[in-house]
GROMACS .gro file of N, CA and C in nm:
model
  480
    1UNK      N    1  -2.467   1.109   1.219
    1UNK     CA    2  -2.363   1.045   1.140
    1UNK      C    3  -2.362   1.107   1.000
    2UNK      N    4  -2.254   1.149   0.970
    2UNK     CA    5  -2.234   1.205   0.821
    2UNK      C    6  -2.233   1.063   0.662
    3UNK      N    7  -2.286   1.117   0.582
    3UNK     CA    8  -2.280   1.028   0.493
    3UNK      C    9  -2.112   0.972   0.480
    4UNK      N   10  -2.031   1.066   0.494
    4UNK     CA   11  -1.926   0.991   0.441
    4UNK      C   12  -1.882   0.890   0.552
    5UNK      N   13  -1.949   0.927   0.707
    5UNK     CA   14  -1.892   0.831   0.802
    5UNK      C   15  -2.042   0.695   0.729
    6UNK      N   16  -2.136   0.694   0.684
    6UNK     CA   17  -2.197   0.594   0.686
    6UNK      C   18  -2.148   0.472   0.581
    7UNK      N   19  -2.109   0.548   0.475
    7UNK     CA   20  -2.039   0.499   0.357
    7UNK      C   21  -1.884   0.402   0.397
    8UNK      N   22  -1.846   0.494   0.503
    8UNK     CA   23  -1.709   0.388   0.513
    8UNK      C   24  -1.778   0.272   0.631
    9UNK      N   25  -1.881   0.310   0.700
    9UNK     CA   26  -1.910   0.174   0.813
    9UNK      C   27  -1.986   0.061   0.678
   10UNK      N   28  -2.036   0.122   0.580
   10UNK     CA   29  -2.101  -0.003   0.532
   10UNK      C   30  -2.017  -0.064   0.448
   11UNK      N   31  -1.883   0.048   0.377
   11UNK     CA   32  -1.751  -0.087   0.307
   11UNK      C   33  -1.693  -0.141   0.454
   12UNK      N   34  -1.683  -0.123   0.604
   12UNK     CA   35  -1.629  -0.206   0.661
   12UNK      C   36  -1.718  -0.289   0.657
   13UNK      N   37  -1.820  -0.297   0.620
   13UNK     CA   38  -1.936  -0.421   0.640
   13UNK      C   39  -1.946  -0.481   0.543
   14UNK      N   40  -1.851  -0.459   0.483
   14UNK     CA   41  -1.847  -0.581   0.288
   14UNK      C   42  -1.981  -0.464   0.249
   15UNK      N   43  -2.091  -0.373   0.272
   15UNK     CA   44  -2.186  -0.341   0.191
   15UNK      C   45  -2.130  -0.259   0.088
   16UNK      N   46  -2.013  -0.309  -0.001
   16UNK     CA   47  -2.004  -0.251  -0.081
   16UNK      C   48  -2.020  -0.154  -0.179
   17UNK      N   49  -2.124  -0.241  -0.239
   17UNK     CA   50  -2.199  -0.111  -0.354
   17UNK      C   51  -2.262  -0.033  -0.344
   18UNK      N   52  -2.386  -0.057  -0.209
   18UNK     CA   53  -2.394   0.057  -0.113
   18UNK      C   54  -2.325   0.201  -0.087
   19UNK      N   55  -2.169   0.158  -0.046
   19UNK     CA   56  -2.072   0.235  -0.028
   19UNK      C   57  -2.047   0.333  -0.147
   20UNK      N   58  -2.039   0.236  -0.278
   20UNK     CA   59  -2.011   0.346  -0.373
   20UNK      C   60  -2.097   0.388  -0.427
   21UNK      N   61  -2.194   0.332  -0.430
   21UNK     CA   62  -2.321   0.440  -0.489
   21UNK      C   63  -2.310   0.613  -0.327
   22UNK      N   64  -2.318   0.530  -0.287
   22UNK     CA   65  -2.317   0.679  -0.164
   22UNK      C   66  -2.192   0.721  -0.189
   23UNK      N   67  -2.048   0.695  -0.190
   23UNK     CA   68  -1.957   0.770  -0.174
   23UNK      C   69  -1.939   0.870  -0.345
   24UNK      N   70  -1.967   0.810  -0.445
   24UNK     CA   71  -2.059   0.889  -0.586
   24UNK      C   72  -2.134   1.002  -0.551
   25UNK      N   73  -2.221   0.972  -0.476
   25UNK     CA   74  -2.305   1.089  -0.436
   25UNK      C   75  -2.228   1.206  -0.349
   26UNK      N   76  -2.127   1.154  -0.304
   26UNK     CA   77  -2.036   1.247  -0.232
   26UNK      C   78  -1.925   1.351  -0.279
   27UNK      N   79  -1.863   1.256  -0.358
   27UNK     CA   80  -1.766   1.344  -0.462
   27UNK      C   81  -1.878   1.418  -0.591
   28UNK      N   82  -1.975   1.356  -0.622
   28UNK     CA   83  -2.067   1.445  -0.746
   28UNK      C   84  -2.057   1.557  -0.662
   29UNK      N   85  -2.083   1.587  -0.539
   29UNK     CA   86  -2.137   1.677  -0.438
   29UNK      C   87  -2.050   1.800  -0.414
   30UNK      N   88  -1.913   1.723  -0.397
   30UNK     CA   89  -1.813   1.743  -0.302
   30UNK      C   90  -1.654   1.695  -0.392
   31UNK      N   91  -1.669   1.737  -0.524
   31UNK     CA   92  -1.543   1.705  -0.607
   31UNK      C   93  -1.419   1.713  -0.568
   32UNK      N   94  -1.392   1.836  -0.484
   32UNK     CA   95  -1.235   1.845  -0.372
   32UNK      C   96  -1.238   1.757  -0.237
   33UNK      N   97  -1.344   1.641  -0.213
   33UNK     CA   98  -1.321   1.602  -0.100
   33UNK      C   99  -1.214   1.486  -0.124
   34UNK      N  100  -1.137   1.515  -0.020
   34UNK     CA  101  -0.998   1.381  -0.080
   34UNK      C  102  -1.073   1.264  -0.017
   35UNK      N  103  -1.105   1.229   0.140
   35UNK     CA  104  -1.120   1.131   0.161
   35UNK      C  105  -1.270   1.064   0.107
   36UNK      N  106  -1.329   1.103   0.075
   36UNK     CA  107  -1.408   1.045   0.003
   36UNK      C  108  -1.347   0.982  -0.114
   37UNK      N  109  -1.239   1.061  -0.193
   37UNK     CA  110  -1.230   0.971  -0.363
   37UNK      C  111  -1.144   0.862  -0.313
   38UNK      N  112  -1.089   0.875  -0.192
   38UNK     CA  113  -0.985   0.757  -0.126
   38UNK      C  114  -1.118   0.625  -0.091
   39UNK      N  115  -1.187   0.636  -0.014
   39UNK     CA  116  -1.305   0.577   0.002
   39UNK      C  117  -1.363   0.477  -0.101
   40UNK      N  118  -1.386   0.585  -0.201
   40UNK     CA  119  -1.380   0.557  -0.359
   40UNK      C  120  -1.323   0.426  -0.407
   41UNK      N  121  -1.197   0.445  -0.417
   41UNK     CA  122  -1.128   0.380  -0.459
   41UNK      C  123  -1.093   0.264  -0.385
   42UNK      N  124  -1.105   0.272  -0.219
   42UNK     CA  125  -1.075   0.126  -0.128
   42UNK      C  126  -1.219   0.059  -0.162
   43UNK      N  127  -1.337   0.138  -0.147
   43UNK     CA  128  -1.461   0.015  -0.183
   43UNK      C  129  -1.378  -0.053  -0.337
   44UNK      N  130  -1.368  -0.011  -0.402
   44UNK     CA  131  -1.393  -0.052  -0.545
   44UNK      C  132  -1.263  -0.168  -0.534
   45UNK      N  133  -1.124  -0.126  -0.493
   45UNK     CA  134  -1.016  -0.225  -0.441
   45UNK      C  135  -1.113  -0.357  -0.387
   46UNK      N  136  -1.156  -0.314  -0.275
   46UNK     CA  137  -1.244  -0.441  -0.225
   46UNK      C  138  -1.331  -0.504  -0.270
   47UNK      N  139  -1.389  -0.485  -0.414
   47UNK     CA  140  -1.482  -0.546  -0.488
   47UNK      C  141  -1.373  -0.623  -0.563
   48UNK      N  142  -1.255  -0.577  -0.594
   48UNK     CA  143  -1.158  -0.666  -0.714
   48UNK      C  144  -1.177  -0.594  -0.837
   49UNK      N  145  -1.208  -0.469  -0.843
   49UNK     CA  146  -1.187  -0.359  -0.934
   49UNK      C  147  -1.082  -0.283  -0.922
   50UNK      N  148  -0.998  -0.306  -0.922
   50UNK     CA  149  -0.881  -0.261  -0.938
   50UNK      C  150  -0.876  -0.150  -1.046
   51UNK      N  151  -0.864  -0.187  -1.171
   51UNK     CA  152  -0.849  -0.099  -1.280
   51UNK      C  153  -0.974   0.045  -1.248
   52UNK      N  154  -1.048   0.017  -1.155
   52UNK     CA  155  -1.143   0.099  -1.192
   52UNK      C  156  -1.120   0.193  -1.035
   53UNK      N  157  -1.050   0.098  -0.937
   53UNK     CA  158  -0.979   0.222  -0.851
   53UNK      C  159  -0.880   0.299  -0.854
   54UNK      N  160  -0.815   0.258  -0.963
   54UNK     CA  161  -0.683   0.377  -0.987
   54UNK      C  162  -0.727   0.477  -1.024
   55UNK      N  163  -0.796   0.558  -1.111
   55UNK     CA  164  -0.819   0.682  -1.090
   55UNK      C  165  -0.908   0.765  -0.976
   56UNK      N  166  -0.904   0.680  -0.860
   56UNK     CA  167  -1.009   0.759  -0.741
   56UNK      C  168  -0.886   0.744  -0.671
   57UNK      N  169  -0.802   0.659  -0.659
   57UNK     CA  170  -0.709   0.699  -0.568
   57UNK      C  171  -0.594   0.791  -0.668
   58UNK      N  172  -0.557   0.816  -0.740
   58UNK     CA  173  -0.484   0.929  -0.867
   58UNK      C  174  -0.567   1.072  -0.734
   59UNK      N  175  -0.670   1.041  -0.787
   59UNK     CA  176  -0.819   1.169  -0.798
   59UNK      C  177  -0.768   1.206  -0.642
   60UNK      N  178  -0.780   1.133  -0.555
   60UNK     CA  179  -0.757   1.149  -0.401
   60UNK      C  180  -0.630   1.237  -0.387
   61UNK      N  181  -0.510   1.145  -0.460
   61UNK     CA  182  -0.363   1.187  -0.384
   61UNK      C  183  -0.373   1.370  -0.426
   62UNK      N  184  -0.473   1.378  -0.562
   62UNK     CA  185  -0.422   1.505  -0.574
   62UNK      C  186  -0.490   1.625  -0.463
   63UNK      N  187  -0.537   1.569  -0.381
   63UNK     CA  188  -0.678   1.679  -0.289
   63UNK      C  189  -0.582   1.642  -0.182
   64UNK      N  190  -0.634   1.714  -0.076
   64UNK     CA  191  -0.593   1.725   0.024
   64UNK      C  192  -0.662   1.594   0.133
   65UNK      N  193  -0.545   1.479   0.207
   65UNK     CA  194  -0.556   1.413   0.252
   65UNK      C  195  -0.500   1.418   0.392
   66UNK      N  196  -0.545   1.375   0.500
   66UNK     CA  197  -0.510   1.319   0.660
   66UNK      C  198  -0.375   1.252   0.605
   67UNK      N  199  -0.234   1.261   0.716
   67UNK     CA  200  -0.178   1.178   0.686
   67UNK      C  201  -0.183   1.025   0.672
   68UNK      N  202  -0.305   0.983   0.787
   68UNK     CA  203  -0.317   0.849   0.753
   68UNK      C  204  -0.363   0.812   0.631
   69UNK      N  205  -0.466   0.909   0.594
   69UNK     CA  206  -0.543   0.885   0.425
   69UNK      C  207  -0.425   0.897   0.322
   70UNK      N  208  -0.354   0.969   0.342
   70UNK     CA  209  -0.262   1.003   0.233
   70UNK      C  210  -0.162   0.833   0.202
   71UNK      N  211  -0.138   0.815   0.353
   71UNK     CA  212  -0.064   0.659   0.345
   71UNK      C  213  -0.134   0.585   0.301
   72UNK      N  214  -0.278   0.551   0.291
   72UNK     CA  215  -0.337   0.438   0.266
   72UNK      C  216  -0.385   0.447   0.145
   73UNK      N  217  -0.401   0.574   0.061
   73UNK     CA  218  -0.408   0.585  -0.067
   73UNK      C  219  -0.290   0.552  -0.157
   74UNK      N  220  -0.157   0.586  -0.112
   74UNK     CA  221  -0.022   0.576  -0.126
   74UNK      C  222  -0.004   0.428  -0.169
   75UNK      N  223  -0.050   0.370  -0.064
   75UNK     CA  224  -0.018   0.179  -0.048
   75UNK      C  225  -0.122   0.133  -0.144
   76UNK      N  226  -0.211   0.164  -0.141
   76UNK     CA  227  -0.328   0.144  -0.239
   76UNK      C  228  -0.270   0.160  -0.324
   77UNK      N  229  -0.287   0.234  -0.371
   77UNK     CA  230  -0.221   0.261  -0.524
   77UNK      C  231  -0.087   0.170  -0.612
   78UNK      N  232  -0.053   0.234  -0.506
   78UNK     CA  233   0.105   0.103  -0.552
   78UNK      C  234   0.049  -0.018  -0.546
   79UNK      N  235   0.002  -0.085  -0.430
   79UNK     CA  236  -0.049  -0.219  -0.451
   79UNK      C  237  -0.133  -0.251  -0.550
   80UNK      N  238  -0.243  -0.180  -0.616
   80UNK     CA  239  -0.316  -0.227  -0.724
   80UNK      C  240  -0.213  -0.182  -0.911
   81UNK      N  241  -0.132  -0.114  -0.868
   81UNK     CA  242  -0.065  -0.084  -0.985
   81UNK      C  243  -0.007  -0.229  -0.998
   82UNK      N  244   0.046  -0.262  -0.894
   82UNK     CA  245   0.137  -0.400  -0.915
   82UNK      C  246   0.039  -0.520  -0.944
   83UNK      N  247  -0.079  -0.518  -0.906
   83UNK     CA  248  -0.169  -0.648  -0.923
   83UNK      C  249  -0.221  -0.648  -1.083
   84UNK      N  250  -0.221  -0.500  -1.134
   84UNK     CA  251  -0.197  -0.485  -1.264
   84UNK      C  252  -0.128  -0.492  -1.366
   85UNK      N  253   0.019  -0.540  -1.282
   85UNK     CA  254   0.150  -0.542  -1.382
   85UNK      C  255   0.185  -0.409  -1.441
   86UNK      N  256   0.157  -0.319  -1.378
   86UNK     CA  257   0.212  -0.198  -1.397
   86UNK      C  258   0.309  -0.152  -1.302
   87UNK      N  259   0.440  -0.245  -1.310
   87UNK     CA  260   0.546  -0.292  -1.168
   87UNK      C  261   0.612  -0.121  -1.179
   88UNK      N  262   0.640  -0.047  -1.286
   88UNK     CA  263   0.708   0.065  -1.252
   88UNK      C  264   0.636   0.159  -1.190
   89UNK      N  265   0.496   0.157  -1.246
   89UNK     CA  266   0.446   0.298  -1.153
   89UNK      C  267   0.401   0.248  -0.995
   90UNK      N  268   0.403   0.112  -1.007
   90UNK     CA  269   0.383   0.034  -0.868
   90UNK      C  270   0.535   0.070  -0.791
   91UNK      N  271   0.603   0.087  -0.807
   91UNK     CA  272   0.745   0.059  -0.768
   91UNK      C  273   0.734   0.212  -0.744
   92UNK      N  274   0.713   0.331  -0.859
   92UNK     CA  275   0.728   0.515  -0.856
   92UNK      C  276   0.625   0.532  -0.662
   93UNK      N  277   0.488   0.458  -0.668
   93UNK     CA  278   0.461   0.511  -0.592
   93UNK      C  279   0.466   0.469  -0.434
   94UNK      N  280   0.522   0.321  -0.427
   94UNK     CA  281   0.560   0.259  -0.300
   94UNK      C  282   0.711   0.316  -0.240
   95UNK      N  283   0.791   0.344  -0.325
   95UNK     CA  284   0.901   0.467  -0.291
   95UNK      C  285   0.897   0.593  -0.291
   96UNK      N  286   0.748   0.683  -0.312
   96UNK     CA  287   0.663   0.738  -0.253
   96UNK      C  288   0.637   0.768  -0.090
   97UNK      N  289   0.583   0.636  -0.075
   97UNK     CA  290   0.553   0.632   0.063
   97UNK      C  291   0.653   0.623   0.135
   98UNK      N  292   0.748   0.506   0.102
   98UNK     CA  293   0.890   0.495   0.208
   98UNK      C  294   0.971   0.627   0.238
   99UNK      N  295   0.998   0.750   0.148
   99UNK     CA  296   1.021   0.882   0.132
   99UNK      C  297   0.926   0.933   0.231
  100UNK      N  298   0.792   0.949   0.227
  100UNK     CA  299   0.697   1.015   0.274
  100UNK      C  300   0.663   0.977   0.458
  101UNK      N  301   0.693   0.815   0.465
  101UNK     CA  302   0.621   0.753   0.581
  101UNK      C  303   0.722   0.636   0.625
  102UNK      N  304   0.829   0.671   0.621
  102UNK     CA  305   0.981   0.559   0.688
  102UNK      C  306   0.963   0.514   0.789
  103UNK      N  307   0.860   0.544   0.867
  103UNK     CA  308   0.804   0.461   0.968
  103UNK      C  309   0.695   0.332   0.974
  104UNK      N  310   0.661   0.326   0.849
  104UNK     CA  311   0.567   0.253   0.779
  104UNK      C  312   0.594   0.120   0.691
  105UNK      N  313   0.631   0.024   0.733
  105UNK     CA  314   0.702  -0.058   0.750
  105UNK      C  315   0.657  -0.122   0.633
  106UNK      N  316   0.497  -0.111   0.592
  106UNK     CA  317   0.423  -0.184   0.511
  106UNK      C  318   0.487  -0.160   0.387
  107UNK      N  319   0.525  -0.083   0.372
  107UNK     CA  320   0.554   0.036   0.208
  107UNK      C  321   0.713  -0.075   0.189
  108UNK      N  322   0.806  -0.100   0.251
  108UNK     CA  323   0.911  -0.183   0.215
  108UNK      C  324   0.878  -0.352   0.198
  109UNK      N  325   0.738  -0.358   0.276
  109UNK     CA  326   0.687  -0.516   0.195
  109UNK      C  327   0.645  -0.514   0.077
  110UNK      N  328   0.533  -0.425   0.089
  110UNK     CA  329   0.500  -0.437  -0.051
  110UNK      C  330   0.569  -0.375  -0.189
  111UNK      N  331   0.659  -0.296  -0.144
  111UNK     CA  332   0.768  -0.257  -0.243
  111UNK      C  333   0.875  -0.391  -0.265
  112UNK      N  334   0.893  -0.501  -0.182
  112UNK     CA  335   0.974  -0.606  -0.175
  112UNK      C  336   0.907  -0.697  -0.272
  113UNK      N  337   0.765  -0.688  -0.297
  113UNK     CA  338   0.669  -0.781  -0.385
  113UNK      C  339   0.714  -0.734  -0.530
  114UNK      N  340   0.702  -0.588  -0.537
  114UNK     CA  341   0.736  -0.502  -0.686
  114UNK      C  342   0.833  -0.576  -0.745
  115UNK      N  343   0.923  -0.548  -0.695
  115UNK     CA  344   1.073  -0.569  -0.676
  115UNK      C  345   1.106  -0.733  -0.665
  116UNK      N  346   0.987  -0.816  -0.655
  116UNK     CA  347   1.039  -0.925  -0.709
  116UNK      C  348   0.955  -0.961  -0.822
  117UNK      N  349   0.815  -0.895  -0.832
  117UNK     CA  350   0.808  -0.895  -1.024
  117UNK      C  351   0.909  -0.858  -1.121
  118UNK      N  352   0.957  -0.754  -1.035
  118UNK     CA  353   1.076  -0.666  -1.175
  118UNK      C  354   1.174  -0.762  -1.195
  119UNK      N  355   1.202  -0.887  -1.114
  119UNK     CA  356   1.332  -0.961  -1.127
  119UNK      C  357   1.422  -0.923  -1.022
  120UNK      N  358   1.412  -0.839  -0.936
  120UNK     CA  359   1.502  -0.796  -0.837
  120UNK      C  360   1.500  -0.896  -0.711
  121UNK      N  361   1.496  -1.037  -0.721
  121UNK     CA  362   1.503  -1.123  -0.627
  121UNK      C  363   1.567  -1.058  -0.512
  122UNK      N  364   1.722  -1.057  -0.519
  122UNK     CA  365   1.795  -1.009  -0.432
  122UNK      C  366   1.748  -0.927  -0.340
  123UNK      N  367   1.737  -0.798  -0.413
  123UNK     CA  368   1.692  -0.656  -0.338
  123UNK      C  369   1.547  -0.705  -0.253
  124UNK      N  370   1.528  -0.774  -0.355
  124UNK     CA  371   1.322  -0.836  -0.251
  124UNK      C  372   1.379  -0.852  -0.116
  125UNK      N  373   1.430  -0.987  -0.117
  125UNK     CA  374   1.449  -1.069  -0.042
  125UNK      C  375   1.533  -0.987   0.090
  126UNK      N  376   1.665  -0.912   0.060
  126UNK     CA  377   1.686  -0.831   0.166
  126UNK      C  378   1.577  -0.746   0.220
  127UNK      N  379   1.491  -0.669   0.167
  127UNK     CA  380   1.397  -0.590   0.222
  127UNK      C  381   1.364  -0.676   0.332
  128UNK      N  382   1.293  -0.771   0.305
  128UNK     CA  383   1.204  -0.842   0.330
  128UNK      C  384   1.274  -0.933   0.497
  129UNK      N  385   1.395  -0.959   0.476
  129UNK     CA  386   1.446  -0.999   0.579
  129UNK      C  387   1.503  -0.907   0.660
  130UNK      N  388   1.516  -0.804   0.606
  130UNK     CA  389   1.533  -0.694   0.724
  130UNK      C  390   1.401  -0.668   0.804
  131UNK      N  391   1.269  -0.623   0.717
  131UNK     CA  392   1.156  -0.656   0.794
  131UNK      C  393   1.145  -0.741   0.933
  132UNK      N  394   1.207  -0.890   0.835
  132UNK     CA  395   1.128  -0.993   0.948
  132UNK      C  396   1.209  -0.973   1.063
  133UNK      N  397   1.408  -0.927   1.067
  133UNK     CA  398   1.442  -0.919   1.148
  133UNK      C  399   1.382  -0.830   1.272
  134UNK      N  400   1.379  -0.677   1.198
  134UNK     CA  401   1.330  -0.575   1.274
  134UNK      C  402   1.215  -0.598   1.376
  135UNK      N  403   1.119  -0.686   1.312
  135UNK     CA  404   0.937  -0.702   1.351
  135UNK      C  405   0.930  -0.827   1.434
  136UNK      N  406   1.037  -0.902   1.386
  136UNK     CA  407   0.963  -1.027   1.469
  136UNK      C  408   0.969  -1.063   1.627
  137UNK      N  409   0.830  -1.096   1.678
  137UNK     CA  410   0.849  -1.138   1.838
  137UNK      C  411   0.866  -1.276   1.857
  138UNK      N  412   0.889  -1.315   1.729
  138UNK     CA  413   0.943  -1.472   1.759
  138UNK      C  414   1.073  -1.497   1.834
  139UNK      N  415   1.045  -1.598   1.886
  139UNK     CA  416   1.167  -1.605   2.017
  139UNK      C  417   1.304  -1.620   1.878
  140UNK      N  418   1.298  -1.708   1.817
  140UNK     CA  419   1.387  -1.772   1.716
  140UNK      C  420   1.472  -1.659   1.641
  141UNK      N  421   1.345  -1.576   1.615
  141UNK     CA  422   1.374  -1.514   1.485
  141UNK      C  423   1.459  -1.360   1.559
  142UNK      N  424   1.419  -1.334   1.661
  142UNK     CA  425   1.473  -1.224   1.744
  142UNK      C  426   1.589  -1.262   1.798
  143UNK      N  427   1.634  -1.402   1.837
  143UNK     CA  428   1.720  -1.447   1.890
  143UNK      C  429   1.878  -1.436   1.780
  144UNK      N  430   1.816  -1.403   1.632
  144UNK     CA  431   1.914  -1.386   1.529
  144UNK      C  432   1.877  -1.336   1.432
  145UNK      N  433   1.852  -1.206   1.483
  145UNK     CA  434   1.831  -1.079   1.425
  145UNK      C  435   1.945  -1.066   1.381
  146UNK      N  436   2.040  -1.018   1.408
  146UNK     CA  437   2.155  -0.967   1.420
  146UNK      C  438   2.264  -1.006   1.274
  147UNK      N  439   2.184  -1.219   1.293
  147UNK     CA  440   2.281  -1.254   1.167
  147UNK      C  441   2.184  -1.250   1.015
  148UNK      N  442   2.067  -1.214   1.071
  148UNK     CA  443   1.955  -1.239   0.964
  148UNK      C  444   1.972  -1.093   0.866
  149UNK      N  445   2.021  -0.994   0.973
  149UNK     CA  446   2.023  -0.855   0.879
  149UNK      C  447   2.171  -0.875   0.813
  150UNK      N  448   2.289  -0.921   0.907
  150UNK     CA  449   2.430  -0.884   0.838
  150UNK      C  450   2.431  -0.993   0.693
  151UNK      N  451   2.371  -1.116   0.728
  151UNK     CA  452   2.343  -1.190   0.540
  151UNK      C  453   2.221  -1.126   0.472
  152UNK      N  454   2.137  -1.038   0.539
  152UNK     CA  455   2.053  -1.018   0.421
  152UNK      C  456   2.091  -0.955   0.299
  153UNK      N  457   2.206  -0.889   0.283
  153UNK     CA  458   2.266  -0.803   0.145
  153UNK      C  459   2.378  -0.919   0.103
  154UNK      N  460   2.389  -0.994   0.182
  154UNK     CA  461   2.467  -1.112   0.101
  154UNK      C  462   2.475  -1.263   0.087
  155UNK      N  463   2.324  -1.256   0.054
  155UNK     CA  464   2.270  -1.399  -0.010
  155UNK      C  465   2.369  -1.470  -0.090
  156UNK      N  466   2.426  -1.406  -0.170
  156UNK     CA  467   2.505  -1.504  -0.278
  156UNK      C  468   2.659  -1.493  -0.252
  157UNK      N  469   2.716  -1.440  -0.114
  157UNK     CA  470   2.819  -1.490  -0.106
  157UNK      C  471   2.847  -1.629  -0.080
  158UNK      N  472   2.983  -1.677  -0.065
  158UNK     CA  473   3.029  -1.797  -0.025
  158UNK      C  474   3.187  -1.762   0.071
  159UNK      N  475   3.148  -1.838   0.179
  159UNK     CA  476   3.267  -1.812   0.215
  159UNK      C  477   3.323  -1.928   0.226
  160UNK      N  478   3.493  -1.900   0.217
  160UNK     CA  479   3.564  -2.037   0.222
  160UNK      C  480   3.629  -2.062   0.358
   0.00000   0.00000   0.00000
């Protein structure tokens, strides 16, 4: 088992600090390794260090990443920018991903969260119900798909 595979089994194991003391030892080592500074930065996310994972995931996007790493640094990022109130560069890099990964469904939720810090209720709220239309296996909610997407861009009409 390679250190960097041991480092990510012990952040799946909450062993946190573990993780980043070893995944430290990896990038000191290994400064161009992307998935390690991604690593980096999800232990430290998962401690509630936020401020202190944005520059390991910055550090990551710029190295060469797996497309899955590249997405989950992507979402990362944006998501802790926004838990920071830093809604624009949260917003620059979750339309990032939707550009990058339109198959990735996650990147228009959590861009729907941005987007309702910024005041963009509206725009949230359509995202967001297009989502549920698209995704849901609820009998209900599949059963009116159809009218859930054609009102989602027009919440505030009225018809007479």
């Amino acid at each position: 088992m390679s250190f960097l595979q041991q480092a990510i089994g012990w952040r799946q194991e909450g062993k946190l600090k573990e993780a980043i003391e070893l995944l430290h030892k990896i990038t000191d080592q290994e400064p161009d390794h992307g998935e390690a500074w991604y690593q980096l930065a999800w232990a430290h996310d998962s401690l509630g260090l936020e401020r202190e994972a944005v520059p390991y995931y910055e550090k990551a996007l710029q190295l060469e990443l797996s497309a899955e790493d590249r997405a989950g640094a992507i979402l990362g990022l944006g998501s802790t920018y926004r838990t920071l109130a830093q809604y624009e560069q949260a917003k620059m890099w979750l339309l990032t991903g939707i550009k990058e990964f339109p198959e990735r469904r996650e990147f228009e939720v959590f861009y729907a969260m941005v987007l309702y810090n910024l005041g963009e209720h509206a725009e949230a709220m359509q995202r967001l119900l297009i989502q549920l239309a698209d995704t849901s296996a609820e009998q209900g909610i599949s059963d009116y798909s159809r009218a859930i997407r054609y009102y989602a861009d027009q919440l505030d009409r009225v018809w007479n």
